[in-house]
Structure formats: C-alpha cells, structure tokens
mmCIF file of C-alpha atoms in Angstrom:
data_model
loop_
_atom_site.group_PDB
_atom_site.id
_atom_site.type_symbol
_atom_site.label_atom_id
_atom_site.label_comp_id
_atom_site.label_asym_id
_atom_site.label_seq_id
_atom_site.Cartn_x
_atom_site.Cartn_y
_atom_site.Cartn_z
ATOM 1 C CA VAL A 1 26.930 21.735 44.976
ATOM 2 C CA PRO A 2 22.864 20.990 44.728
ATOM 3 C CA ALA A 3 22.485 18.092 42.321
ATOM 4 C CA ALA A 4 22.252 19.186 38.970
ATOM 5 C CA PRO A 5 18.017 18.943 38.042
ATOM 6 C CA PRO A 6 17.253 16.310 35.555
ATOM 7 C CA ALA A 7 17.450 16.436 32.078
ATOM 8 C CA PRO A 8 13.288 17.511 30.707
ATOM 9 C CA LEU A 9 12.248 14.261 29.925
ATOM 10 C CA GLY A 10 11.599 13.849 25.563
ATOM 11 C CA CYS A 11 8.545 12.858 23.910
ATOM 12 C CA ASP A 12 9.440 9.561 22.831
ATOM 13 C CA ASP A 13 11.369 8.398 26.592
ATOM 14 C CA PRO A 14 9.935 5.081 27.879
ATOM 15 C CA GLU A 15 8.564 7.346 30.725
ATOM 16 C CA SER A 16 6.363 9.785 28.749
ATOM 17 C CA GLU A 17 5.370 6.830 26.362
ATOM 18 C CA ALA A 18 3.853 4.984 29.944
ATOM 19 C CA ALA A 19 2.196 7.758 30.278
ATOM 20 C CA ALA A 20 0.680 8.341 27.709
ATOM 21 C CA GLU A 21 -0.528 4.841 27.370
ATOM 22 C CA VAL A 22 -1.918 5.442 30.537
ATOM 23 C CA ALA A 23 -3.562 8.409 29.382
ATOM 24 C CA VAL A 24 -4.840 6.576 26.291
ATOM 25 C CA SER A 25 -6.595 4.077 27.691
ATOM 26 C CA TYR A 26 -8.210 6.449 30.860
ATOM 27 C CA ILE A 27 -9.835 8.224 27.880
ATOM 28 C CA ASN A 28 -10.597 5.671 25.903
ATOM 29 C CA GLY A 29 -12.263 3.975 29.042
ATOM 30 C CA HIS A 30 -14.375 6.582 29.785
ATOM 31 C CA SER A 31 -15.748 8.326 26.137
ATOM 32 C CA HIS A 32 -19.433 6.865 25.622
ATOM 33 C CA HIS A 33 -19.904 7.229 21.926
ATOM 34 C CA GLY A 34 -17.990 7.345 19.061
ATOM 35 C CA TYR A 35 -14.632 4.993 17.760
ATOM 36 C CA LYS A 36 -11.918 4.341 20.310
ATOM 37 C CA PHE A 37 -8.655 6.757 19.962
ATOM 38 C CA ALA A 38 -5.134 5.900 19.276
ATOM 39 C CA LEU A 39 -1.964 7.925 20.094
ATOM 40 C CA ASN A 40 -0.395 9.494 17.147
ATOM 41 C CA ARG A 41 2.510 11.457 18.838
ATOM 42 C CA ILE A 42 3.207 13.428 22.053
ATOM 43 C CA GLU A 43 3.013 16.868 21.378
ATOM 44 C CA ASN A 44 4.947 18.334 24.600
ATOM 45 C CA ILE A 45 5.719 16.635 28.430
ATOM 46 C CA ARG A 46 6.121 18.509 31.414
ATOM 47 C CA VAL A 47 6.645 17.234 34.914
ATOM 48 C CA LEU A 48 6.351 19.208 37.628
ATOM 49 C CA PRO A 49 7.995 17.477 40.750
ATOM 50 C CA GLN A 50 6.295 17.659 43.930
ATOM 51 C CA GLY A 51 8.537 16.045 46.320
ATOM 52 C CA PRO A 52 9.994 12.710 46.563
ATOM 53 C CA ASN A 53 8.297 10.022 44.357
ATOM 54 C CA ASN A 54 5.557 12.710 43.881
ATOM 55 C CA ASP A 55 5.403 13.926 39.562
ATOM 56 C CA ILE A 56 2.727 16.160 37.927
ATOM 57 C CA ILE A 57 3.125 15.383 34.478
ATOM 58 C CA PHE A 58 0.809 17.307 32.014
ATOM 59 C CA LEU A 59 0.670 15.500 28.501
ATOM 60 C CA GLU A 60 -0.129 17.512 25.206
ATOM 61 C CA LEU A 61 -1.064 13.959 22.821
ATOM 62 C CA ASP A 62 -1.713 13.598 19.044
ATOM 63 C CA LEU A 63 -4.627 10.794 18.764
ATOM 64 C CA LEU A 64 -6.163 9.373 15.403
ATOM 65 C CA GLU A 65 -9.952 7.716 15.225
ATOM 66 C CA THR A 66 -9.199 3.818 14.499
ATOM 67 C CA LYS A 67 -12.319 1.407 13.306
ATOM 68 C CA CYS A 68 -13.454 0.159 16.613
ATOM 69 C CA HIS A 69 -16.496 1.394 17.973
ATOM 70 C CA ILE A 70 -15.892 3.043 21.799
ATOM 71 C CA LEU A 71 -18.769 -0.606 23.008
ATOM 72 C CA SER A 72 -16.218 -2.864 20.582
ATOM 73 C CA PRO A 73 -14.671 -5.679 23.107
ATOM 74 C CA THR A 74 -11.568 -5.348 20.696
ATOM 75 C CA PRO A 75 -8.520 -4.437 22.301
ATOM 76 C CA LEU A 76 -6.960 -1.439 20.871
ATOM 77 C CA ALA A 77 -3.080 -2.938 19.381
ATOM 78 C CA ASN A 78 -6.166 -4.676 16.881
ATOM 79 C CA CYS A 79 -7.960 -2.198 16.341
ATOM 80 C CA THR A 80 -7.184 -0.250 12.331
ATOM 81 C CA VAL A 81 -6.059 3.342 12.393
ATOM 82 C CA ARG A 82 -8.378 5.338 9.999
ATOM 83 C CA SER A 83 -6.168 5.993 6.306
ATOM 84 C CA PHE A 84 -6.122 9.860 5.396
ATOM 85 C CA THR A 85 -8.169 8.408 2.471
ATOM 86 C CA GLU A 86 -10.829 7.242 4.831
ATOM 87 C CA HIS A 87 -10.884 10.934 6.048
ATOM 88 C CA ALA A 88 -9.121 10.446 9.453
ATOM 89 C CA VAL A 89 -10.646 12.176 12.900
ATOM 90 C CA GLU A 90 -8.010 13.466 14.658
ATOM 91 C CA GLY A 91 -8.507 14.148 18.766
ATOM 92 C CA ASP A 92 -6.128 16.308 20.034
ATOM 93 C CA CYS A 93 -5.473 15.851 23.967
ATOM 94 C CA ASP A 94 -4.744 17.678 27.153
ATOM 95 C CA VAL A 95 -4.284 15.265 30.000
ATOM 96 C CA LYS A 96 -2.838 15.646 33.525
ATOM 97 C CA LEU A 97 -1.686 12.545 35.859
ATOM 98 C CA GLN A 98 0.650 11.773 38.807
ATOM 99 C CA LYS A 99 2.816 9.942 39.888
ATOM 100 C CA LEU A 100 2.985 9.197 42.875
ATOM 101 C CA ASP A 101 5.326 6.217 44.288
ATOM 102 C CA GLY A 102 6.630 5.673 40.492
ATOM 103 C CA LYS A 103 2.271 4.595 39.902
ATOM 104 C CA LEU A 104 0.825 6.763 36.875
ATOM 105 C CA SER A 105 -3.338 8.361 37.534
ATOM 106 C CA VAL A 106 -5.263 10.177 35.840
ATOM 107 C CA LEU A 107 -6.562 13.419 37.229
ATOM 108 C CA ALA A 108 -8.192 14.839 34.722
ATOM 109 C CA SER A 109 -8.207 15.091 30.219
ATOM 110 C CA LYS A 110 -9.298 17.090 28.231
ATOM 111 C CA CYS A 111 -10.055 15.870 24.424
ATOM 112 C CA HIS A 112 -11.155 18.171 21.494
ATOM 113 C CA SER A 113 -11.321 15.739 17.450
ATOM 114 C CA HIS A 114 -12.072 17.510 13.924
ATOM 115 C CA ALA A 115 -11.930 15.490 11.000
ATOM 116 C CA ASP A 116 -9.351 16.316 8.488
ATOM 117 C CA SER A 117 -10.134 19.239 5.947
ATOM 118 C CA SER A 118 -12.265 18.118 3.154
ATOM 119 C CA GLU A 119 -10.268 19.716 0.790
ATOM 120 C CA ASP A 120 -7.051 18.545 1.699
ATOM 121 C CA ILE A 121 -8.963 15.445 1.121
ATOM 122 C CA ILE A 122 -9.944 15.832 -2.552
ATOM 123 C CA ARG A 123 -6.463 17.437 -3.587
ATOM 124 C CA LEU A 124 -4.718 14.499 -3.710
ATOM 125 C CA CYS A 125 -8.087 11.597 -3.966
ATOM 126 C CA PRO A 126 -11.195 12.894 -5.811
ATOM 127 C CA ASP A 127 -13.467 10.722 -5.081
ATOM 128 C CA CYS A 128 -12.685 9.753 -1.639
ATOM 129 C CA PRO A 129 -15.974 9.757 0.650
ATOM 130 C CA LEU A 130 -16.218 12.286 2.429
ATOM 131 C CA LEU A 131 -17.759 12.586 5.734
ATOM 132 C CA ALA A 132 -20.509 13.691 6.133
ATOM 133 C CA ARG A 133 -23.551 15.148 9.148
ATOM 134 C CA LEU A 134 -24.321 12.303 10.862
ATOM 135 C CA ASN A 135 -28.541 13.840 10.481
ATOM 136 C CA ASN A 136 -28.004 14.526 6.793
ATOM 137 C CA THR A 137 -31.656 13.182 5.711
ATOM 138 C CA GLU A 138 -29.095 10.261 2.966
ATOM 139 C CA VAL A 139 -27.426 9.016 6.128
ATOM 140 C CA LEU A 140 -30.489 8.746 8.197
ATOM 141 C CA THR A 141 -32.332 7.146 5.679
ATOM 142 C CA THR A 142 -29.444 4.472 4.377
ATOM 143 C CA VAL A 143 -29.595 3.977 9.004
ATOM 144 C CA THR A 144 -32.878 3.077 8.923
ATOM 145 C CA ALA A 145 -33.169 0.707 6.324
ATOM 146 C CA ALA A 146 -30.117 -0.797 6.741
ATOM 147 C CA LEU A 147 -31.506 -1.646 10.625
ATOM 148 C CA SER A 148 -34.571 -2.694 8.922
ATOM 149 C CA ALA A 149 -33.568 -4.869 6.614
ATOM 150 C CA HIS A 150 -31.190 -7.068 8.513
ATOM 151 C CA ASN A 151 -34.294 -7.037 11.825
ATOM 152 C CA SER A 152 -36.382 -8.562 8.615
ATOM 153 C CA LYS A 153 -33.515 -11.443 7.356
ATOM 154 C CA THR A 154 -32.233 -12.194 10.994
ATOM 155 C CA THR A 155 -33.385 -15.142 12.948
ATOM 156 C CA ASP A 156 -31.389 -13.754 15.874
ATOM 157 C CA ALA A 157 -32.550 -10.855 19.167
ATOM 158 C CA TYR A 158 -34.396 -7.864 16.897
ATOM 159 C CA LEU A 159 -31.739 -4.587 17.286
ATOM 160 C CA ARG A 160 -32.037 -1.355 18.204
ATOM 161 C CA LEU A 161 -30.137 1.567 17.052
ATOM 162 C CA LEU A 162 -27.901 2.799 19.659
ATOM 163 C CA GLU A 163 -25.724 5.378 17.488
ATOM 164 C CA ILE A 164 -25.089 6.683 14.410
ATOM 165 C CA GLY A 165 -21.176 6.397 14.295
ATOM 166 C CA ARG A 166 -20.097 7.566 10.778
ATOM 167 C CA ALA A 167 -21.179 8.308 7.488
ATOM 168 C CA ASN A 168 -19.536 8.945 4.400
ATOM 169 C CA ILE A 169 -20.355 10.054 0.770
ATOM 170 C CA GLN A 170 -18.837 9.390 -2.076
ATOM 171 C CA TYR A 171 -19.864 11.638 -5.322
ATOM 172 C CA HIS A 172 -17.868 10.125 -7.923
ATOM 173 C CA PRO A 173 -18.579 7.689 -9.839
ATOM 174 C CA VAL A 174 -21.837 6.647 -8.281
ATOM 175 C CA ARG A 175 -23.173 8.479 -5.360
ATOM 176 C CA THR A 176 -23.067 6.341 -2.388
ATOM 177 C CA VAL A 177 -24.244 6.576 1.181
ATOM 178 C CA PHE A 178 -21.986 4.728 3.895
ATOM 179 C CA VAL A 179 -22.930 4.699 7.693
ATOM 180 C CA GLU A 180 -21.421 3.345 10.466
ATOM 181 C CA PHE A 181 -23.492 2.512 13.167
ATOM 182 C CA ALA A 182 -23.618 1.365 16.950
ATOM 183 C CA VAL A 183 -26.633 -1.521 18.348
ATOM 184 C CA ALA A 184 -27.922 -3.530 21.098
ATOM 185 C CA ALA A 185 -30.378 -6.567 21.043
ATOM 186 C CA THR A 186 -33.558 -6.387 22.661
ATOM 187 C CA ASN A 187 -35.405 -8.876 24.617
ATOM 188 C CA CYS A 188 -37.355 -9.625 21.511
ATOM 189 C CA SER A 189 -36.980 -11.741 17.943
ATOM 190 C CA ALA A 190 -37.028 -10.637 15.254
ATOM 191 C CA ALA A 191 -39.929 -12.487 14.339
ATOM 192 C CA GLU A 192 -40.991 -11.428 17.853
ATOM 193 C CA ALA A 193 -40.311 -7.952 16.347
ATOM 194 C CA LYS A 194 -43.167 -7.983 13.268
ATOM 195 C CA ASP A 195 -46.048 -8.154 16.178
ATOM 196 C CA ASN A 196 -45.144 -5.150 17.933
ATOM 197 C CA ALA A 197 -42.080 -3.555 18.368
ATOM 198 C CA GLU A 198 -42.574 -1.107 20.800
ATOM 199 C CA ALA A 199 -42.204 -3.688 23.646
ATOM 200 C CA CYS A 200 -38.683 -4.628 22.693
ATOM 201 C CA GLN A 201 -36.669 -3.386 25.203
ATOM 202 C CA LEU A 202 -33.207 -3.111 25.647
ATOM 203 C CA LEU A 203 -31.239 -5.981 27.821
ATOM 204 C CA PRO A 204 -30.301 -4.983 30.993
ATOM 205 C CA ASP A 205 -26.946 -3.814 31.799
ATOM 206 C CA ASP A 206 -25.739 -7.448 33.095
ATOM 207 C CA GLN A 207 -27.408 -9.066 30.222
ATOM 208 C CA SER A 208 -26.276 -6.455 27.395
ATOM 209 C CA ASN A 209 -25.100 -7.235 23.791
ATOM 210 C CA PHE A 210 -23.813 -5.233 21.969
ATOM 211 C CA GLY A 211 -23.158 -4.556 17.616
ATOM 212 C CA PHE A 212 -22.344 -2.812 15.165
ATOM 213 C CA CYS A 213 -23.089 -2.374 11.302
ATOM 214 C CA THR A 214 -21.470 -0.584 8.273
ATOM 215 C CA ALA A 215 -24.107 -0.229 5.188
ATOM 216 C CA SER A 216 -23.523 1.170 1.647
ATOM 217 C CA LYS A 217 -26.347 2.492 -1.073
ATOM 218 C CA ALA A 218 -25.322 3.457 -3.792
ATOM 219 C CA ILE A 219 -28.031 6.783 -5.077
ATOM 220 C CA HIS A 220 -27.673 6.646 -8.742
ATOM 221 C CA PRO A 221 -28.320 4.948 -9.798
ATOM 222 C CA SER A 222 -30.112 3.027 -7.237
ATOM 223 C CA ARG A 223 -28.476 0.000 -5.576
ATOM 224 C CA ASP A 224 -29.774 -2.140 -3.568
ATOM 225 C CA LEU A 225 -28.607 -1.829 -0.013
ATOM 226 C CA ILE A 226 -25.217 -3.948 1.520
ATOM 227 C CA VAL A 227 -25.419 -4.159 4.882
ATOM 228 C CA ASP A 228 -22.976 -6.433 7.802
ATOM 229 C CA CYS A 229 -24.347 -6.320 11.455
ATOM 230 C CA GLN A 230 -22.131 -8.130 14.478
ATOM 231 C CA LEU A 231 -22.919 -8.770 18.032
ATOM 232 C CA TYR A 232 -20.156 -8.737 20.229
ATOM 233 C CA GLY A 233 -21.694 -11.136 22.177
ATOM 234 C CA HIS A 234 -22.388 -9.841 26.467
ATOM 235 C CA GLN A 235 -19.446 -8.141 28.062
ATOM 236 C CA VAL A 236 -19.517 -7.440 32.064
ATOM 237 C CA PRO A 237 -19.596 -3.933 32.020
ATOM 238 C CA THR A 238 -16.659 -2.167 33.863
ATOM 239 C CA PRO A 239 -19.350 -0.244 36.541
ATOM 240 C CA ASP A 240 -18.075 2.778 37.245
ATOM 241 C CA ILE A 241 -18.008 3.504 33.775
ATOM 242 C CA PRO A 242 -21.785 3.077 31.902
ATOM 243 C CA PHE A 243 -22.421 1.815 28.998
ATOM 244 C CA LEU A 244 -24.194 3.923 26.543
ATOM 245 C CA SER A 245 -28.041 4.334 27.820
ATOM 246 C CA ARG A 246 -29.993 6.721 26.046
ATOM 247 C CA PRO A 247 -30.612 4.796 22.076
ATOM 248 C CA GLY A 248 -30.250 7.213 19.438
ATOM 249 C CA VAL A 249 -27.541 9.154 20.411
ATOM 250 C CA THR A 250 -25.380 9.963 18.135
ATOM 251 C CA TYR A 251 -22.009 11.119 18.180
ATOM 252 C CA SER A 252 -20.415 14.567 16.722
ATOM 253 C CA GLN A 253 -16.644 15.515 16.468
ATOM 254 C CA GLY A 254 -15.597 18.247 18.571
ATOM 255 C CA GLN A 255 -17.633 16.759 21.676
ATOM 256 C CA ASP A 256 -15.302 17.518 24.263
ATOM 257 C CA THR A 257 -14.592 15.159 27.114
ATOM 258 C CA SER A 258 -13.321 16.158 30.708
ATOM 259 C CA SER B 1 47.648 48.649 19.178
ATOM 260 C CA VAL B 2 45.922 46.236 21.500
ATOM 261 C CA VAL B 3 41.928 46.296 19.940
ATOM 262 C CA LYS B 4 39.772 43.949 21.858
ATOM 263 C CA ARG B 5 37.215 41.296 19.454
ATOM 264 C CA ALA B 6 34.230 41.237 20.348
ATOM 265 C CA VAL B 7 32.572 38.785 22.516
ATOM 266 C CA ALA B 8 30.726 36.465 19.215
ATOM 267 C CA GLU B 9 33.967 36.602 17.760
ATOM 268 C CA VAL B 10 36.104 34.955 20.531
ATOM 269 C CA ALA B 11 33.664 32.690 20.687
ATOM 270 C CA GLN B 12 32.892 31.860 17.737
ATOM 271 C CA HIS B 13 37.132 31.830 17.502
ATOM 272 C CA ASP B 14 37.596 29.456 20.823
ATOM 273 C CA LYS B 15 34.349 27.838 19.849
ATOM 274 C CA VAL B 16 35.616 24.030 20.294
ATOM 275 C CA PRO B 17 35.026 22.493 16.608
ATOM 276 C CA HIS B 18 32.103 19.940 16.570
ATOM 277 C CA PRO B 19 34.407 16.550 15.166
ATOM 278 C CA VAL B 20 32.790 15.597 11.833
ATOM 279 C CA GLY B 21 29.953 14.311 10.867
ATOM 280 C CA PHE B 22 28.651 15.371 14.651
ATOM 281 C CA VAL B 23 24.241 15.252 14.436
ATOM 282 C CA PRO B 24 22.489 17.433 16.488
ATOM 283 C CA PRO B 25 20.082 15.638 19.178
ATOM 284 C CA PRO B 26 16.348 15.796 17.722
ATOM 285 C CA PRO B 27 14.276 17.695 19.999
ATOM 286 C CA PRO B 28 11.992 16.641 22.761
ATOM 287 C CA CYS B 29 9.411 17.428 21.759
ATOM 288 C CA PRO B 30 7.393 16.523 19.790
ATOM 289 C CA GLY B 31 7.992 13.064 19.556
ATOM 290 C CA LYS B 32 8.203 10.716 16.447
ATOM 291 C CA ILE B 33 4.812 10.477 14.650
ATOM 292 C CA ARG B 34 3.484 6.712 14.927
ATOM 293 C CA HIS B 35 1.203 6.629 12.059
ATOM 294 C CA PHE B 36 0.481 10.258 9.645
ATOM 295 C CA LYS B 37 0.333 13.477 10.738
ATOM 296 C CA ILE B 38 -3.665 15.495 9.496
#
C-alpha cells in the first residue's frame, strides 16, 4: 500500500515558523526604505514536493511594521512593533521558498503594506496621532526645521536627509506634527557646513554613517521643536544589498517589493 | 416491513460519539497572532 501522503503542514508547526523566519529576514534584508517588519501571523503555507529532499514552499505572511528603520543595526528581535494606537502599518507578503536537502532559500517575495484605517484608530483612540502623507506641507516644514536645528547645534558631522520614514499629526488637544527620518553623515563638520553646505557630500559606502531622527512640533499653539538624532556608527555594507544612495527619497506605504 | 434507513441517519446513529471533553484540533491555518490583528 503506497505510503500515505504526509499530513499538511500547520501554520504554527516548527517547520512553518522556520520558513517564515527565513522569509522575513530576506524581506527586511532586501528592503531599502522604511522600517523593518516583524512576523505577526502565518496566514497560509503550501508545500509542493519536487522530489527527494526538494520542496517548493508557498507562504502567505502577515507582518507588522516595527520602529526600527531599515538601516538600523538593531536586531529584528529587539525592534518594537508599532502599536495599534501609533497607527500600525501591516505588510501582506507572498513568499516562494525552496527547501533543498533541509536548507531553506527564498526564490521570490512580493509584499504590499497598508496602514490601519484611520476610522478604526479614531473610534478607539480619538486623540491618537494619525499617519500623514509624507509630502504634507507641515511634515516637510517640520523635517527641514528639525534637521536644520540639529545641524546648527551639533559639534559632529553635518547630516543630510536620506528619507522621511513616517509622519503623524495629532489634532487634539494641541495640533502637533511628529516626524521620523533617516539621515547620513557627510564629509563636513557642522561648522564647515555653515560656510558652504552644498559642498558637503555623503560619505562613501566604506565609511558611511547612517542615523535616525525623531522630531515633534506643536503647531497651535506653537511650541519649540523637539529633535533627537542618533547616528548608528559605521556599518560594513552588505555587498549584494546596496544601501540607500538617493538622499531625499521618501517611502510610501504600499510599495511592492518583488 | 423492512425499511432502509437513510444513510445519514445510519451514519448518525452508528457514528462513534466523541469522548466527553473532546476538543477538535485547531485548523492548521491561519496560525497564531503574535502581536495584534489590524
């Protein structure tokens, strides 16, 4: 009697979790904008045997955005998932993997991210800040003012904007803009930049030093800008995954990676 | 008179009842939610 086919894998089986971990690591390793994503749920898994010790695995994953920018060296396990009240962003990913002689590798992935609905947030948290479009005028004004304020105070390198990662606007009780953006050190000190900032260039990859800034500005009534920038220090770039090299690129949800 | 009972009826009567406290296994997918569902 032919051997009964193996029972279908469950989404919480160890093999499924191992495949999901490889998939999430691949997705984060091949994303150039925005934030790292963490696994929230394995929606489905299908295994297509191709022969002895050779399976094709199709995974449907439900991910959630974390607070770690994609350039952050923080391990994913230490990245906090953005909470519901911070206007969470979900990623839906379809990933095709191969398991050959027990070794998992990703053949293709396609992800689509979308923010939680504002109505859901307002219903449960009327005063929570809501995601704003990255080209919103108040957002751009706050980012420009924050980076300028940091560069005017720092004694370290002059920083340039790489991309705006996220922006929220709180409407009650005080209209406040919250922004997060990625920056990179240039070959100038902040003092040198005061004379001719245009001459300041991003450091070459082998010396690159990326960082991340958060800032908030109360608009009505107007209050001082609060800025906090942290540089990650030099990281050895992964050769096959070019770091961001287009300053000023903004990240928009829903961007497919495939 | 001999009457053939409907299969469903037979199946129902002959079905082995689950032992008391039997909990059907969870469906294999989707899996557990690790953070929250939006």
